[in-house]
Tab-separated table of C-alpha atoms and ligand atoms in Angstrom:
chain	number	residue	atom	x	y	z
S	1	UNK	CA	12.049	11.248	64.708
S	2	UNK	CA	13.687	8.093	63.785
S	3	UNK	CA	12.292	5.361	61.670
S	4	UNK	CA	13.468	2.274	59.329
S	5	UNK	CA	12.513	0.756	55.823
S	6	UNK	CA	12.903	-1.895	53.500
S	7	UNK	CA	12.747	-1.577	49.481
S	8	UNK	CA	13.310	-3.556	46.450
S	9	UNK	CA	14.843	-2.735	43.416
S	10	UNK	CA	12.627	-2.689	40.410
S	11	UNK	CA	12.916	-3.882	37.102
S	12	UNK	CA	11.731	-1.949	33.975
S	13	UNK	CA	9.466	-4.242	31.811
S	14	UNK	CA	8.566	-0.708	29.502
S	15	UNK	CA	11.361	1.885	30.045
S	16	UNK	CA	11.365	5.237	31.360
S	17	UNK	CA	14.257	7.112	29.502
S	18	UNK	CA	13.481	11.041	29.413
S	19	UNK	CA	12.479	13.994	31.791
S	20	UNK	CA	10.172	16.388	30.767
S	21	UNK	CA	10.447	18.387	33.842
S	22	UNK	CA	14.016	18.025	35.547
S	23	UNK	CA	13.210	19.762	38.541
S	24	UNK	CA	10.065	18.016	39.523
S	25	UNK	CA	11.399	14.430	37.816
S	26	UNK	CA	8.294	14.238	35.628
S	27	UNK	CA	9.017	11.624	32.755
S	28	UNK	CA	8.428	12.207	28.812
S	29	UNK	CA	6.238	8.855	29.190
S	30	UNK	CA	4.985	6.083	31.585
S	31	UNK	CA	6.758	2.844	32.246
S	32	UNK	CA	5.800	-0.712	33.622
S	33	UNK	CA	7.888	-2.336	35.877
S	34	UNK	CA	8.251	-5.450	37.913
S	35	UNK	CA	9.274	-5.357	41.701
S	36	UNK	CA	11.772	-7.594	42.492
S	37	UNK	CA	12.580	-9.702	45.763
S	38	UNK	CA	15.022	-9.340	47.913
S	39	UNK	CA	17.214	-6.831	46.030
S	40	UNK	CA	17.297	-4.696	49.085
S	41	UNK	CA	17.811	-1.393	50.414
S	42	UNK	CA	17.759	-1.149	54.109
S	43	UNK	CA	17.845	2.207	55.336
S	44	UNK	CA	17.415	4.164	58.658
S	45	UNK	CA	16.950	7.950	58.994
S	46	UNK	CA	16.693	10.234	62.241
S	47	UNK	CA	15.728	13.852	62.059
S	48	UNK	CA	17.414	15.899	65.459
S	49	UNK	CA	18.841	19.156	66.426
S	50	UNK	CA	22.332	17.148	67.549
S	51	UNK	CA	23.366	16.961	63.847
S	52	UNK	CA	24.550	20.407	62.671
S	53	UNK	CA	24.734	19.191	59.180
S	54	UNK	CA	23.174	16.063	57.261
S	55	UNK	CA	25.164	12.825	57.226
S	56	UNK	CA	24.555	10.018	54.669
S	57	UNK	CA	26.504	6.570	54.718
S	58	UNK	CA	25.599	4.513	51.734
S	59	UNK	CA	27.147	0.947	52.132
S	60	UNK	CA	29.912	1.890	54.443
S	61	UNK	CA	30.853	4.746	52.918
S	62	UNK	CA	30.124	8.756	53.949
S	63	UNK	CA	29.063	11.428	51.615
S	64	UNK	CA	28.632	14.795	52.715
S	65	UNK	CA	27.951	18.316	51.017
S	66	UNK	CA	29.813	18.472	47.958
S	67	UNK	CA	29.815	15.015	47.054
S	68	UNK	CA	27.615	14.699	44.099
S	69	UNK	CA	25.816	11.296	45.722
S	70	UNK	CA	25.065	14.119	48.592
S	71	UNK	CA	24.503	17.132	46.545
S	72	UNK	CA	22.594	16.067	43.265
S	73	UNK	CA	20.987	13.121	45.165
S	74	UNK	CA	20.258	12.820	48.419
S	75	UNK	CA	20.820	16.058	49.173
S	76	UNK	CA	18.209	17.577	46.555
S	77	UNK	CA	15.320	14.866	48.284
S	78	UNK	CA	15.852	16.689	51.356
S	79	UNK	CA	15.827	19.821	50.421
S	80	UNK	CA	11.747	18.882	48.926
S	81	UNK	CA	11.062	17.071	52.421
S	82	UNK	CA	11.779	20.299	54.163
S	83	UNK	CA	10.249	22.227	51.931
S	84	UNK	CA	6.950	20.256	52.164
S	85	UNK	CA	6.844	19.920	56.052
S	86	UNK	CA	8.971	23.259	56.963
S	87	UNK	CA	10.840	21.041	59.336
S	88	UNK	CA	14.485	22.051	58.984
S	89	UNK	CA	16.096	19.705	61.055
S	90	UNK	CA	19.312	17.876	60.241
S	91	UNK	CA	19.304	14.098	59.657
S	92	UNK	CA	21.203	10.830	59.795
S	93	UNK	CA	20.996	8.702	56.859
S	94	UNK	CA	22.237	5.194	56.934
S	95	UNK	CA	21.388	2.770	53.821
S	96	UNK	CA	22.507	-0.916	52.720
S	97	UNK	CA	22.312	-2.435	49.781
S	98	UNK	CA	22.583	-6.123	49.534
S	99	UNK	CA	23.541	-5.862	45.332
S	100	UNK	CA	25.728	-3.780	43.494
S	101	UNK	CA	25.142	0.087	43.254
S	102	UNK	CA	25.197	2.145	40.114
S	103	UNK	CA	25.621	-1.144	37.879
S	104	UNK	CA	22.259	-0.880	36.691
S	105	UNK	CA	20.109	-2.817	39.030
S	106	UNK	CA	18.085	0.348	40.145
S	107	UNK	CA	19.968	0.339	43.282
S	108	UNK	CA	18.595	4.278	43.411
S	109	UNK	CA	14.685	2.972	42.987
S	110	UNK	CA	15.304	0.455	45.989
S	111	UNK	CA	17.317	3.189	48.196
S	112	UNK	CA	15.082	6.119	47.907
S	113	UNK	CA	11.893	4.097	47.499
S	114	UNK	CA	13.281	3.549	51.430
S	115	UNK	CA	14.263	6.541	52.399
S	116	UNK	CA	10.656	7.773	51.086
S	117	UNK	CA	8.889	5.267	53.219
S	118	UNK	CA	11.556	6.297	56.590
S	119	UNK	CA	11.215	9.697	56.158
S	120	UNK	CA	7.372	9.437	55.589
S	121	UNK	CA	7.102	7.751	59.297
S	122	UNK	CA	9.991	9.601	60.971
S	123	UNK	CA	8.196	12.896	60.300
S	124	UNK	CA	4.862	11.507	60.491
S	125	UNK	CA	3.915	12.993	57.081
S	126	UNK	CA	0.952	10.514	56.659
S	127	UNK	CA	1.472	10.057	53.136
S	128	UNK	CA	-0.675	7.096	51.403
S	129	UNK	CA	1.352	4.811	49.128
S	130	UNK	CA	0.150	6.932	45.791
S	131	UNK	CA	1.391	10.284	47.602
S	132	UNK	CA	4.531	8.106	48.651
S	133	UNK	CA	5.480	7.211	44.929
S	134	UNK	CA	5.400	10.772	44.256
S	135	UNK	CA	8.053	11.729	47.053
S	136	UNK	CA	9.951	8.994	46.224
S	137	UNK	CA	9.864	10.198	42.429
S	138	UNK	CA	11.436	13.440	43.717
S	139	UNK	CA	14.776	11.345	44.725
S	140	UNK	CA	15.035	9.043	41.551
S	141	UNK	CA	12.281	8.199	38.704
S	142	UNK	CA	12.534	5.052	39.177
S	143	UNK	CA	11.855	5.030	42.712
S	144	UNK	CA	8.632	5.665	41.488
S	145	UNK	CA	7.982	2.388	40.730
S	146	UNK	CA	9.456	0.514	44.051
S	147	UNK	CA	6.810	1.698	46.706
S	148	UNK	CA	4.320	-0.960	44.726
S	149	UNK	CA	4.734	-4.653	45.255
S	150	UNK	CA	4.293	-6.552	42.301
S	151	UNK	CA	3.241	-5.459	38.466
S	152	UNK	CA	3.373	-1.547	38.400
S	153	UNK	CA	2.685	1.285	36.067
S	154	UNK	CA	4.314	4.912	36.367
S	155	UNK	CA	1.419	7.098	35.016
S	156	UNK	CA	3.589	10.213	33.632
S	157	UNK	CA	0.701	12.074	34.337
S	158	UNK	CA	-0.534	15.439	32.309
S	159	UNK	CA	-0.019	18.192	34.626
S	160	UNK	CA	2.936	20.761	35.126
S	161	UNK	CA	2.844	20.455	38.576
S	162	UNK	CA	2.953	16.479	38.976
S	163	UNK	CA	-0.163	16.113	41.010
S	164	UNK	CA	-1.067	13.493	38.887
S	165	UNK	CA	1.780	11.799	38.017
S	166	UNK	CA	2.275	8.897	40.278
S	167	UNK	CA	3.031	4.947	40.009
S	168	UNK	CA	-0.093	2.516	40.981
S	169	UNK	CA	-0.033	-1.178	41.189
S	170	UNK	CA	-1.221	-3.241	38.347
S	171	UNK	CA	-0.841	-6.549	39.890
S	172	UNK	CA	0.083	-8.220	43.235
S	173	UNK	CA	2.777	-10.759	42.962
S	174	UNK	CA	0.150	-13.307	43.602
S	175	UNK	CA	-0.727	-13.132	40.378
S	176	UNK	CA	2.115	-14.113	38.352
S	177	UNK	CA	4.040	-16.136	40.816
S	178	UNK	CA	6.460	-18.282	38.481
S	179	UNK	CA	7.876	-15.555	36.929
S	180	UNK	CA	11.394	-15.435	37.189
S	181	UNK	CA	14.350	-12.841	36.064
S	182	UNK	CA	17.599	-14.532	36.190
S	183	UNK	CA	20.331	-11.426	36.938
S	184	UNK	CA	24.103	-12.006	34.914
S	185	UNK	CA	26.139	-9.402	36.470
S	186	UNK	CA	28.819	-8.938	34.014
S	187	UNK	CA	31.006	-6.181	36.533
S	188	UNK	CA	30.577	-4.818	39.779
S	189	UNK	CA	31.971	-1.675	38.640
S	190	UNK	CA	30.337	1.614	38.525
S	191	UNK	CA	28.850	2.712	35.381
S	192	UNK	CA	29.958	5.375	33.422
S	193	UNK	CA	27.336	7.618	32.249
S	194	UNK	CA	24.452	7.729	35.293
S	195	UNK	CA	20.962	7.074	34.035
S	196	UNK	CA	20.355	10.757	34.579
S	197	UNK	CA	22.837	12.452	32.362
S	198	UNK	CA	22.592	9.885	29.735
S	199	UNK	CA	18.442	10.257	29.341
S	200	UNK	CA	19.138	13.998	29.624
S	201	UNK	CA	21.257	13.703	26.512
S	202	UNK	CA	19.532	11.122	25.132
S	203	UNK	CA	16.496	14.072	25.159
S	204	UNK	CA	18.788	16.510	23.840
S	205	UNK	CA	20.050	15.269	20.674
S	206	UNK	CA	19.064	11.238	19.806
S	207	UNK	CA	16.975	11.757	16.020
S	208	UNK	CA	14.568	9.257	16.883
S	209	UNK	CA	13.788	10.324	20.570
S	210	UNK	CA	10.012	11.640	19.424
S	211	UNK	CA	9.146	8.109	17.865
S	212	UNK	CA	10.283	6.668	21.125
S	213	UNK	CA	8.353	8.819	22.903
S	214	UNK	CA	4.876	8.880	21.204
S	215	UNK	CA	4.799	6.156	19.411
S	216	UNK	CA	6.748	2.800	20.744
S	217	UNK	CA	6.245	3.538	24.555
S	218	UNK	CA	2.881	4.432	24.734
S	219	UNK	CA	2.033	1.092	22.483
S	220	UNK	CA	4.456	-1.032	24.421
S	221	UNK	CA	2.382	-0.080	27.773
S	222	UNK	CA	-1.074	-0.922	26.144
S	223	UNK	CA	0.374	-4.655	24.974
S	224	UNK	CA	2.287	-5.061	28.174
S	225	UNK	CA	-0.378	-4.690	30.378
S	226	UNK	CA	-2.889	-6.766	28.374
S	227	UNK	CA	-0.160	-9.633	28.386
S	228	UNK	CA	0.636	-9.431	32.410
S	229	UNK	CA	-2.861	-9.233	32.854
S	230	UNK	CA	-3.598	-12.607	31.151
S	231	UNK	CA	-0.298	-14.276	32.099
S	232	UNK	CA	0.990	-14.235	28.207
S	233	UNK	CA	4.514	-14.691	28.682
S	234	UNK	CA	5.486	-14.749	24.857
S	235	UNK	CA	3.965	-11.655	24.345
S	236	UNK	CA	5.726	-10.171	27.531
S	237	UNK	CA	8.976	-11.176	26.515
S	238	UNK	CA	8.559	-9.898	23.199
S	239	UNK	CA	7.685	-6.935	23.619
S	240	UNK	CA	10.150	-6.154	26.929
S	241	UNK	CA	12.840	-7.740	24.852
S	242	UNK	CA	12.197	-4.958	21.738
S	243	UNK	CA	11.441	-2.363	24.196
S	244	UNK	CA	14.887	-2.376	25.803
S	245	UNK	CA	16.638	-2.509	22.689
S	246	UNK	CA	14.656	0.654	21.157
S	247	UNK	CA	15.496	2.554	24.508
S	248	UNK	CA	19.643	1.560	24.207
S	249	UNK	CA	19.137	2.172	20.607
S	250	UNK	CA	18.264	5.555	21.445
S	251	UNK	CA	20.965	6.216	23.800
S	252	UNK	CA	23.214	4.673	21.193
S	253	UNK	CA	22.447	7.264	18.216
S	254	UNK	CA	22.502	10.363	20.686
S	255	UNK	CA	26.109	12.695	20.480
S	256	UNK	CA	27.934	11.642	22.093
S	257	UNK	CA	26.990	8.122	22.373
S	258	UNK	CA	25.658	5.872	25.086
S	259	UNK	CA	26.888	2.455	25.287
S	260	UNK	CA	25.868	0.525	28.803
S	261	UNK	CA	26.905	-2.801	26.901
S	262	UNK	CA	30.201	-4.898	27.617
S	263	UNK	CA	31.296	-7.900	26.038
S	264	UNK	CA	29.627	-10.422	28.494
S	265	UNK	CA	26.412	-8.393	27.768
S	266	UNK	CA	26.605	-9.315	24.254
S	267	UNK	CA	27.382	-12.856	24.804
S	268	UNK	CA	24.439	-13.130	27.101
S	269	UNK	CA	22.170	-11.277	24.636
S	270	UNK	CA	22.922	-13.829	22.129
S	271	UNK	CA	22.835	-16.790	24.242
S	272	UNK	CA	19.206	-16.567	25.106
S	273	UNK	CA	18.198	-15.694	21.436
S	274	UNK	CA	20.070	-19.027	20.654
S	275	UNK	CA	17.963	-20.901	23.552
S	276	UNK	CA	14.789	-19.678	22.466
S	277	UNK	CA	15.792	-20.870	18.990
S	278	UNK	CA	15.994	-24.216	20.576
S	279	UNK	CA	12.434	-23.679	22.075
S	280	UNK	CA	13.551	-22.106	25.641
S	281	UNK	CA	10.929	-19.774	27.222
S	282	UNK	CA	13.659	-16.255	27.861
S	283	UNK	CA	13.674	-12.667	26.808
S	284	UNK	CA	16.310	-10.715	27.924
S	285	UNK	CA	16.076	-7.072	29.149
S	286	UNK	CA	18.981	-4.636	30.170
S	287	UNK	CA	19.029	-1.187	31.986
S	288	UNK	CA	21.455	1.830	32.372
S	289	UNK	CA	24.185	-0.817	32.867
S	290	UNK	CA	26.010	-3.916	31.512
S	291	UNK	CA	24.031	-6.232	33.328
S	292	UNK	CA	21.765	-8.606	32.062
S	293	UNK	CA	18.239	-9.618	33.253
S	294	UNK	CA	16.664	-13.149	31.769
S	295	UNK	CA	13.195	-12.724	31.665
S	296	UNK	CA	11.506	-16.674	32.080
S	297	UNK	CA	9.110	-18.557	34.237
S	298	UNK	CA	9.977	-20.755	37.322
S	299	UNK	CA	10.360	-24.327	35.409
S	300	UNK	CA	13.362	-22.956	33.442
S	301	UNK	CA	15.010	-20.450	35.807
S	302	UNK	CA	17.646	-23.175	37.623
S	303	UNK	CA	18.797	-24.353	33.868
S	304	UNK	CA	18.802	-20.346	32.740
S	305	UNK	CA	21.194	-19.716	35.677
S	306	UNK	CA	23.406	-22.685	35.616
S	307	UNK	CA	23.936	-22.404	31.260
S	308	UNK	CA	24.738	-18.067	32.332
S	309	UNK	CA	27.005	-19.517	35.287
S	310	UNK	CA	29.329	-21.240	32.525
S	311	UNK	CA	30.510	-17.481	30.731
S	312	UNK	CA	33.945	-16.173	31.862
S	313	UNK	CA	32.285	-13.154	31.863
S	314	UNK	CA	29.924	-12.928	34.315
S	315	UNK	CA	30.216	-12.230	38.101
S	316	UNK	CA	27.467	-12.774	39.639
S	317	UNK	CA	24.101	-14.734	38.767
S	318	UNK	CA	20.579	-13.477	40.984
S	319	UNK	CA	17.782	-14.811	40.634
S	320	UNK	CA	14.455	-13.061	41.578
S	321	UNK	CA	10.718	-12.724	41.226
S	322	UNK	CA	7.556	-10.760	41.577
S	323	UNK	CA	8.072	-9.173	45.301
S	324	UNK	CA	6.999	-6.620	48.017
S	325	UNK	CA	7.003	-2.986	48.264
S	326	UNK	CA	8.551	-0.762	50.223
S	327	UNK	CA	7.642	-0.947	53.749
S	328	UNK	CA	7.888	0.439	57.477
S	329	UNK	CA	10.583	-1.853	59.609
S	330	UNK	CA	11.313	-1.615	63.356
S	331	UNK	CA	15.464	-2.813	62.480
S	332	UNK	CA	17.509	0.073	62.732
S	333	UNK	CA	20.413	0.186	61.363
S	334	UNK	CA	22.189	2.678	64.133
W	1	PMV	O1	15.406	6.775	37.739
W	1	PMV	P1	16.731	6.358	37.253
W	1	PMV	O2	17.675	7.498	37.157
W	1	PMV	O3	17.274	5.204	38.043
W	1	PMV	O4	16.571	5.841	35.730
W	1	PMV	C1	16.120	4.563	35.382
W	1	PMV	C2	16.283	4.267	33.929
W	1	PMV	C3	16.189	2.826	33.505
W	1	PMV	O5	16.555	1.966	34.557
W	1	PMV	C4	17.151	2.585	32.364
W	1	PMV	C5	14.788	2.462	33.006
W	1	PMV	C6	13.717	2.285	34.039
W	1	PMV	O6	12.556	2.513	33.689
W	1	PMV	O7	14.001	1.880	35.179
């Protein structure tokens, strides 16, 4: 009862910002996203009767009952894995990450997108990749997304029970194979407000939360599509670019307000307006964190990431692609 997998972090090209059921994670609306490769989440899980109690080491470091990584997190996953197969046995949990957690680079999509897929073969649970999405949806929303390689779509799905609300793939990364996001990390540090709380406020009290909801997403997801589908970069940009900034606008107008944004986030955000000015193919989008993602295509992404390399600001510089899902490895961590 021991298995391995491998994730990726995700990148939202249409936000998800909202629960409508908290319990069962179902969103207020869909999203579109954009698998990335190679920023990874290794993990390794084994179910047996010589642990009395769970363990979970997350980059080094434990977390056990009581910690809220353990208790509102992990902790919560397992507790809808045993309830699903009635198999109460303890487990070892051991996970990697090879970028920085809880900065905003969906370092929860890529680690329980991976601990779906290890504790899918460890119990033998024979769940397809659809049914996978769903458990994995159970751990974080946006782990959703991460079992799909490539272009995805979170369908939020109609149902009070969640049956139907699952992510599918759009588009192998075959398909759009230049495109590039450049990553500025402008601080390693933790964020401040999780993604969770803040949509949960965000919910609560932001004035314009219904227009986001029923009018910009579900519009956003129609155009999005349509452009990925016939490689229209512009209008990808465009409307990822807006799309961001009407989610953080939202989180910016709730009580109290959300701010993910540092200084370097600004400077960034203004850069690549100026270098589209001077005919530059970028878009920027940003997450529930300071850092920066530069939307562009393969031609330009060396030039992006040397002109973000010159801020004082910024940390860290990643560049990534379309890339793989989440998948079964025979590495074990322990
Ligand atoms: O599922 P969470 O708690 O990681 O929330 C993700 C929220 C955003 O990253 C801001 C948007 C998204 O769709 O990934």
């Amino acid at each position: 009862m021991k298995a391995s997998a491998i994730a990726n972090a995700n990148i939202a090209l249409v936000k998800y910002w909202g629960k409508r059921n908290k319990e069962l994670m179902l969103p207020q609306t869909g999203s579109v996203s954009m698998t990335t490769d190679g920023l990874q989440s290794h993990t390794t899980v084994e179910f047996d009767l010589k642990y009395p109690e769970d363990i979970l080491v997350v980059n080094g470091k434990e977390y056990n009952k009581g910690d809220e990584e353990y208790d509102d997190y992990v902790g919560k996953f397992l507790s809808v894995v045993r309830e699903i197969t009635g198999n109460q046995t303890r487990c070892k949990i051991v996970s990697n990450n090879n970028f920085p957690t809880a900065a905003g680079l969906a370092s929860s999509a890529a680690g329980f997108a991976a601990l779906a897929t290890a504790v899918n073969e460890a119990l033998g649970m024979g769940l397809d990749k659809e049914q996978l999405s769903m458990l994995a949806r159970r751990g974080s929303g946006s782990a959703t997304r991460s079992i799909h390689s490539g272009f995805v779509e979170w369908h939020k799905g109609e149902e009070d029970d969640g049956s139907d609300c699952m992510a599918k793939q759009l588009f192998t990364p075959e398909h759009w194979p230049e495109f590039r996001m450049v990553i500025a990390v402008t601080t390693k540090n933790d964020k401040k407000i999780k993604s969770r709380a803040g949509m949960a406020k965000t919910v609560e009290n932001c004035p314009y939360y219904s227009v986001w909801r029923d009018e910009i997403v579900p519009r956003d997801i129609v155009t999005i599509k349509k452009a990925i589908a016939e490689r229209d970069f512009r209008t990808l940009g465009e409307t990822a670019e807006l799309n961001c900034l009407k989610m953080h606008a939202t989180a910016m107008t709730t009580n109290p307000p959300i701010i993910y944004w540092n200084a370097g986030t600004i400077d960034i955000m203004h850069a690549v307006m100026d270098w589209r000015d001077e005919g530059m193919q970028c878009y920027f989008t940003i997450d529930g964190g300071p850092q920066v993602k530069i939307l562009c295509l393969e031609k330009d992404a060396l030039e992006i990431a040397n002109r973000v390399k010159q801020f004082p600001n910024v940390e860290d510089i990643i560049i990534t692609k379309p890339g793989k899902g989440a998948m079964v490895t025979d590495e074990h961590i322990f």
